[in-house]
Amino acid sequence: MGFMDNLRRGLERSRETINEIFYMGGEVTEDFWDDLEDTLVMGDMGAEVAIRVTDHLREQAAKENLTRSHQLRSALIERLSEEFPRASRDPFVDTPSIVLFVGINGAGKTTTVGKLAGRAQSDGVRVLIGGADTFRAAAIEQLEVWGSRSGVEVVTRERGADPASVCYDVIEEAEKRGSELVLIDTAGRLHTSSDLMRELAKVVSVTRKRAGITPVSVVLVIDATTGQNGLNQAKEFNDALDLDGLIVTKLDGTAKGGIALAISHQLNLPIYRIGVGESIDDLQTFDAHDFCAALVGEGVQ
């Protein structure tokens, strides 16, 4: 089963709600537009996006004389995909590159680091993992398991060590080894804790300074099942750290996959990867059109 199949399967719960307005022979009436707008809002895409997309489709339907709901399915996919900001570079492909992973506990940071390291290593990229989560012993063990499995070295320090110092040491080691891609896992931070966020800002600052001319990307790993709370988290992290992009995980566990669009659009941040399952193949490069096609569903019903 390919990733598109997994993506469609993962977004099935989200798609069911949208599909209700595209039933066989449905006429494009005023009720249809009201239902479409409400459905997009309930899918956690946000009122602003829902209204703009619906108004755009309403104009298109009038111009092209589209009178049946199924005729608008492809147009909805195209219009939604246009709402996603595009990435200027892919920090996991365009090397040399250093990536700092941030987010709250349980979002899937450590697993994401391991999956990306394993994939890059298998593609022939020289990878180094940094374990800057020195507060949670399980995080280091988890990274070491991924490192052992994929043949990627993991650099970390004793529990309780200063995370910024760990990042400094990781970059030193990366330069010695000639590593092309450096992936650094940080400790989970509650976005409501100003002290912890300031500490994380220090980690980012030290990493950027030590990296020199090597690009450093700060990537937020966000759990899609947190819904609107995830948007609040993302805003706080972005305000504190000036994020470069997002990885959205656990999209297969929510009926409101539109939250990915809401976060990306409102913060003007590209989504680099999405996760729709547990296996390494279920974390893939984000494609806005493919995502929206899986979210809305394709084909005439």
Short mmCIF file of C-alpha atoms in Angstrom, two decimals:
data_model
loop_
_atom_site.label_atom_id
_atom_site.label_comp_id
_atom_site.label_asym_id
_atom_site.label_seq_id
_atom_site.Cartn_x
_atom_site.Cartn_y
_atom_site.Cartn_z
CA MET A 1 0.00 0.00 0.00
CA GLY A 2 1.48 3.35 -1.08
CA PHE A 3 1.55 6.58 0.86
CA MET A 4 -1.43 8.07 -1.01
CA ASP A 5 -3.49 5.05 0.02
CA ASN A 6 -2.30 5.49 3.59
CA LEU A 7 -3.07 9.20 3.41
CA ARG A 8 -6.60 8.58 2.17
CA ARG A 9 -7.09 5.96 4.83
CA GLY A 10 -5.62 8.21 7.50
CA LEU A 11 -7.89 11.11 6.58
CA GLU A 12 -10.99 8.95 6.22
CA ARG A 13 -12.63 10.30 9.37
CA SER A 14 -12.04 13.88 8.25
CA ARG A 15 -13.26 13.14 4.72
CA GLU A 16 -16.56 11.60 5.85
CA THR A 17 -17.85 14.94 7.08
CA ILE A 18 -16.98 16.77 3.86
CA ASN A 19 -18.37 13.99 1.68
CA GLU A 20 -21.85 14.50 3.11
CA ILE A 21 -22.29 17.66 1.01
CA PHE A 22 -21.21 15.94 -2.23
CA TYR A 23 -23.99 13.40 -2.49
CA MET A 24 -25.23 12.10 -5.84
CA GLY A 25 -27.15 14.71 -7.80
CA GLY A 26 -26.98 17.38 -5.11
CA GLU A 27 -27.96 20.78 -6.40
CA VAL A 28 -25.85 23.85 -5.72
CA THR A 29 -28.36 25.87 -3.74
CA GLU A 30 -27.98 28.45 -1.01
CA ASP A 31 -28.22 25.61 1.49
CA PHE A 32 -25.25 23.93 -0.21
CA TRP A 33 -23.07 27.01 0.31
CA ASP A 34 -24.14 27.30 3.93
CA ASP A 35 -23.40 23.62 4.49
CA LEU A 36 -20.01 23.87 2.79
CA GLU A 37 -18.95 26.82 4.89
CA ASP A 38 -20.15 25.18 8.10
CA THR A 39 -18.42 21.91 7.20
CA LEU A 40 -15.08 23.62 6.61
CA VAL A 41 -15.38 25.46 9.93
CA MET A 42 -16.29 22.26 11.78
CA GLY A 43 -13.30 20.57 10.16
CA ASP A 44 -11.13 23.05 12.09
CA MET A 45 -9.96 24.97 9.03
CA GLY A 46 -10.95 28.26 10.61
CA ALA A 47 -13.74 30.71 9.80
CA GLU A 48 -11.54 33.02 7.73
CA VAL A 49 -10.42 30.26 5.37
CA ALA A 50 -13.90 28.72 5.23
CA ILE A 51 -15.55 31.98 4.21
CA ARG A 52 -12.90 32.92 1.64
CA VAL A 53 -12.87 29.48 0.01
CA THR A 54 -16.67 29.28 -0.09
CA ASP A 55 -16.99 32.76 -1.61
CA HIS A 56 -14.40 31.91 -4.24
CA LEU A 57 -16.20 28.71 -5.22
CA ARG A 58 -19.53 30.52 -5.31
CA GLU A 59 -18.11 32.97 -7.87
CA GLN A 60 -16.57 30.14 -9.88
CA ALA A 61 -19.86 28.20 -9.93
CA ALA A 62 -21.70 31.26 -11.22
CA LYS A 63 -19.12 31.94 -13.96
CA GLU A 64 -18.93 28.32 -15.14
CA ASN A 65 -22.60 27.48 -14.58
CA LEU A 66 -21.81 24.65 -12.18
CA THR A 67 -25.16 23.54 -10.79
CA ARG A 68 -24.36 20.14 -9.24
CA SER A 69 -22.33 19.67 -6.09
CA HIS A 70 -20.07 16.96 -7.51
CA GLN A 71 -18.89 19.43 -10.15
CA LEU A 72 -17.28 21.49 -7.41
CA ARG A 73 -15.24 18.74 -5.77
CA SER A 74 -12.12 19.28 -7.90
CA ALA A 75 -12.46 23.04 -7.57
CA LEU A 76 -12.59 22.72 -3.78
CA ILE A 77 -9.43 20.62 -3.77
CA GLU A 78 -7.57 23.18 -5.89
CA ARG A 79 -8.81 26.13 -3.87
CA LEU A 80 -7.94 24.60 -0.50
CA SER A 81 -4.46 23.63 -1.68
CA GLU A 82 -3.80 27.27 -2.61
CA GLU A 83 -4.26 28.28 1.03
CA PHE A 84 -1.10 26.44 2.15
CA PRO A 85 2.14 28.45 2.24
CA ARG A 86 4.91 26.90 0.12
CA ALA A 87 8.35 26.13 1.53
CA SER A 88 11.30 27.98 -0.02
CA ARG A 89 13.55 25.02 0.84
CA ASP A 90 13.27 21.53 2.31
CA PRO A 91 15.61 21.40 5.32
CA PHE A 92 15.67 17.60 5.17
CA VAL A 93 16.80 17.51 1.53
CA ASP A 94 18.68 20.75 0.92
CA THR A 95 21.92 20.08 2.79
CA PRO A 96 24.00 20.99 4.68
CA SER A 97 21.24 21.56 7.18
CA ILE A 98 20.64 21.63 10.92
CA VAL A 99 17.10 21.08 12.19
CA LEU A 100 15.89 21.73 15.74
CA PHE A 101 12.68 19.90 16.64
CA VAL A 102 10.41 21.59 19.19
CA GLY A 103 6.95 20.90 20.58
CA ILE A 104 5.09 19.69 23.62
CA ASN A 105 5.51 16.23 25.12
CA GLY A 106 3.62 13.54 23.26
CA ALA A 107 3.53 15.27 19.86
CA GLY A 108 5.91 12.71 18.38
CA LYS A 109 9.17 14.68 18.19
CA THR A 110 11.56 11.88 19.08
CA THR A 111 9.89 9.33 16.82
CA THR A 112 9.83 11.86 13.99
CA VAL A 113 13.56 12.55 14.39
CA GLY A 114 14.25 8.81 14.26
CA LYS A 115 12.13 8.24 11.16
CA LEU A 116 13.67 11.15 9.27
CA ALA A 117 17.19 10.09 10.23
CA GLY A 118 16.56 6.53 9.09
CA ARG A 119 15.11 7.68 5.78
CA ALA A 120 17.94 10.13 5.06
CA GLN A 121 20.59 7.58 5.98
CA SER A 122 19.07 5.01 3.63
CA ASP A 123 19.18 7.66 0.89
CA GLY A 124 22.93 8.00 1.35
CA VAL A 125 22.92 11.23 3.37
CA ARG A 126 25.49 11.57 6.19
CA VAL A 127 23.24 12.09 9.22
CA LEU A 128 23.90 12.89 12.86
CA ILE A 129 21.26 12.87 15.62
CA GLY A 130 21.52 15.19 18.60
CA GLY A 131 19.72 14.34 21.83
CA ALA A 132 19.16 17.69 23.57
CA ASP A 133 16.23 16.37 25.60
CA THR A 134 18.31 15.78 28.71
CA PHE A 135 15.34 15.76 31.07
CA ARG A 136 13.56 12.64 29.82
CA ALA A 137 15.73 9.53 29.94
CA ALA A 138 13.36 7.65 27.62
CA ALA A 139 13.96 10.20 24.87
CA ILE A 140 17.68 9.39 24.71
CA GLU A 141 17.00 5.66 24.78
CA GLN A 142 14.43 6.05 22.02
CA LEU A 143 16.87 7.99 19.83
CA GLU A 144 19.60 5.42 20.45
CA VAL A 145 17.27 2.64 19.32
CA TRP A 146 16.54 4.53 16.08
CA GLY A 147 20.25 5.30 15.67
CA SER A 148 21.23 1.67 16.12
CA ARG A 149 18.50 0.53 13.74
CA SER A 150 19.51 2.90 10.96
CA GLY A 151 23.24 3.18 11.59
CA VAL A 152 23.09 6.84 12.65
CA GLU A 153 25.32 8.14 15.45
CA VAL A 154 23.52 9.79 18.38
CA VAL A 155 25.30 12.53 20.34
CA THR A 156 23.96 13.38 23.77
CA ARG A 157 25.11 14.13 27.30
CA GLU A 158 24.25 13.05 30.82
CA ARG A 159 20.77 13.61 32.16
CA GLY A 160 20.26 17.18 33.37
CA ALA A 161 22.97 18.66 31.13
CA ASP A 162 22.38 22.10 29.67
CA PRO A 163 20.50 21.60 26.36
CA ALA A 164 22.20 24.57 24.68
CA SER A 165 25.62 23.10 25.48
CA VAL A 166 24.50 19.78 24.03
CA CYS A 167 23.53 21.51 20.77
CA TYR A 168 26.94 23.21 20.66
CA ASP A 169 28.68 19.84 21.10
CA VAL A 170 26.47 18.19 18.47
CA ILE A 171 27.49 20.76 15.85
CA GLU A 172 31.16 20.34 16.81
CA GLU A 173 30.85 16.60 16.26
CA ALA A 174 28.94 17.11 13.00
CA GLU A 175 31.77 19.25 11.63
CA LYS A 176 34.36 16.61 12.56
CA ARG A 177 32.33 13.89 10.85
CA GLY A 178 31.36 15.91 7.81
CA SER A 179 27.68 15.34 8.54
CA GLU A 180 25.31 16.78 5.96
CA LEU A 181 22.10 16.63 7.99
CA VAL A 182 21.93 17.23 11.74
CA LEU A 183 18.66 16.48 13.52
CA ILE A 184 18.38 17.71 17.12
CA ASP A 185 15.60 16.60 19.45
CA THR A 186 14.71 19.02 22.25
CA ALA A 187 12.75 18.47 25.44
CA GLY A 188 8.99 18.86 25.33
CA ARG A 189 7.90 22.29 26.46
CA LEU A 190 4.54 23.44 27.68
CA HIS A 191 3.75 26.46 25.55
CA THR A 192 2.18 28.09 28.61
CA SER A 193 5.47 28.09 30.58
CA SER A 194 7.36 31.32 29.89
CA ASP A 195 10.50 30.10 31.72
CA LEU A 196 10.73 26.94 29.64
CA MET A 197 10.10 28.84 26.43
CA ARG A 198 12.88 31.31 27.26
CA GLU A 199 15.22 28.40 27.85
CA LEU A 200 14.27 26.96 24.48
CA ALA A 201 14.86 30.34 22.85
CA LYS A 202 18.38 30.20 24.30
CA VAL A 203 18.87 26.76 22.73
CA VAL A 204 17.83 28.14 19.35
CA SER A 205 20.08 31.20 19.70
CA VAL A 206 23.17 29.19 20.66
CA THR A 207 22.56 26.72 17.85
CA ARG A 208 22.22 29.46 15.23
CA LYS A 209 25.37 31.22 16.40
CA ARG A 210 27.45 28.04 16.49
CA ALA A 211 26.13 26.87 13.10
CA GLY A 212 27.68 29.84 11.32
CA ILE A 213 26.65 29.80 7.67
CA THR A 214 24.94 26.41 7.89
CA PRO A 215 21.15 26.93 7.72
CA VAL A 216 19.29 26.17 10.96
CA SER A 217 15.56 25.39 10.77
CA VAL A 218 13.33 25.38 13.84
CA VAL A 219 10.51 22.95 13.17
CA LEU A 220 7.44 22.50 15.35
CA VAL A 221 6.08 18.97 15.60
CA ILE A 222 2.34 19.27 16.21
CA ASP A 223 -0.17 16.56 17.07
CA ALA A 224 -3.23 16.94 14.82
CA THR A 225 -5.51 15.32 17.41
CA THR A 226 -5.10 18.36 19.69
CA GLY A 227 -7.28 20.39 17.30
CA GLN A 228 -7.71 24.07 18.12
CA ASN A 229 -5.45 23.69 21.15
CA GLY A 230 -2.73 22.77 18.67
CA LEU A 231 -3.23 26.12 16.97
CA ASN A 232 -2.76 27.89 20.31
CA GLN A 233 0.41 25.88 20.93
CA ALA A 234 1.77 26.76 17.51
CA LYS A 235 1.13 30.48 18.03
CA GLU A 236 3.04 30.48 21.33
CA PHE A 237 5.98 28.57 19.90
CA ASN A 238 6.09 30.81 16.85
CA ASP A 239 6.00 33.98 18.93
CA ALA A 240 8.87 32.73 21.10
CA LEU A 241 11.07 31.04 18.49
CA ASP A 242 10.17 32.41 15.05
CA LEU A 243 9.49 28.99 13.58
CA ASP A 244 10.52 27.97 10.08
CA GLY A 245 7.96 25.24 9.47
CA LEU A 246 5.80 22.41 10.73
CA ILE A 247 5.51 18.66 10.87
CA VAL A 248 1.96 17.50 11.56
CA THR A 249 1.61 14.04 13.10
CA LYS A 250 -1.27 11.70 13.95
CA LEU A 251 -3.56 12.93 11.19
CA ASP A 252 -5.05 9.44 11.13
CA GLY A 253 -6.34 9.96 14.67
CA THR A 254 -8.59 12.96 14.06
CA ALA A 255 -11.86 13.72 12.27
CA LYS A 256 -10.70 17.33 11.87
CA GLY A 257 -7.71 17.12 9.57
CA GLY A 258 -8.37 20.70 8.51
CA ILE A 259 -6.42 21.85 11.57
CA ALA A 260 -3.26 21.35 9.48
CA LEU A 261 -4.50 24.03 7.09
CA ALA A 262 -5.59 26.35 9.90
CA ILE A 263 -2.18 26.29 11.61
CA SER A 264 -0.16 26.53 8.39
CA HIS A 265 -2.28 29.34 6.98
CA GLN A 266 -2.70 31.46 10.11
CA LEU A 267 1.01 31.37 10.97
CA ASN A 268 2.18 31.45 7.34
CA LEU A 269 4.35 28.40 7.95
CA PRO A 270 4.99 25.61 5.43
CA ILE A 271 4.34 22.00 6.36
CA TYR A 272 7.44 19.92 5.63
CA ARG A 273 6.14 16.47 6.54
CA ILE A 274 2.92 14.80 7.66
CA GLY A 275 2.35 11.58 9.54
CA VAL A 276 -0.65 9.30 9.07
CA GLY A 277 0.49 6.20 10.94
CA GLU A 278 3.17 4.48 12.96
CA SER A 279 5.50 3.07 10.30
CA ILE A 280 8.46 4.93 8.82
CA ASP A 281 6.64 5.09 5.46
CA ASP A 282 3.71 6.89 7.07
CA LEU A 283 5.80 10.05 7.52
CA GLN A 284 6.13 11.68 4.13
CA THR A 285 6.83 14.94 2.34
CA PHE A 286 3.80 17.21 2.43
CA ASP A 287 2.09 17.93 -0.88
CA ALA A 288 -0.80 20.40 -0.59
CA HIS A 289 -2.76 19.03 -3.55
CA ASP A 290 -2.42 15.39 -2.47
CA PHE A 291 -3.41 16.30 1.07
CA CYS A 292 -6.52 18.21 -0.03
CA ALA A 293 -7.49 15.45 -2.47
CA ALA A 294 -7.33 12.92 0.36
CA LEU A 295 -9.23 15.28 2.65
CA VAL A 296 -12.04 16.09 0.21
CA GLY A 297 -12.10 12.86 -1.79
CA GLU A 298 -11.79 12.54 -5.55
CA GLY A 299 -14.10 11.39 -8.27
CA VAL A 300 -17.74 11.97 -9.07
CA GLN A 301 -20.18 10.38 -6.66
#
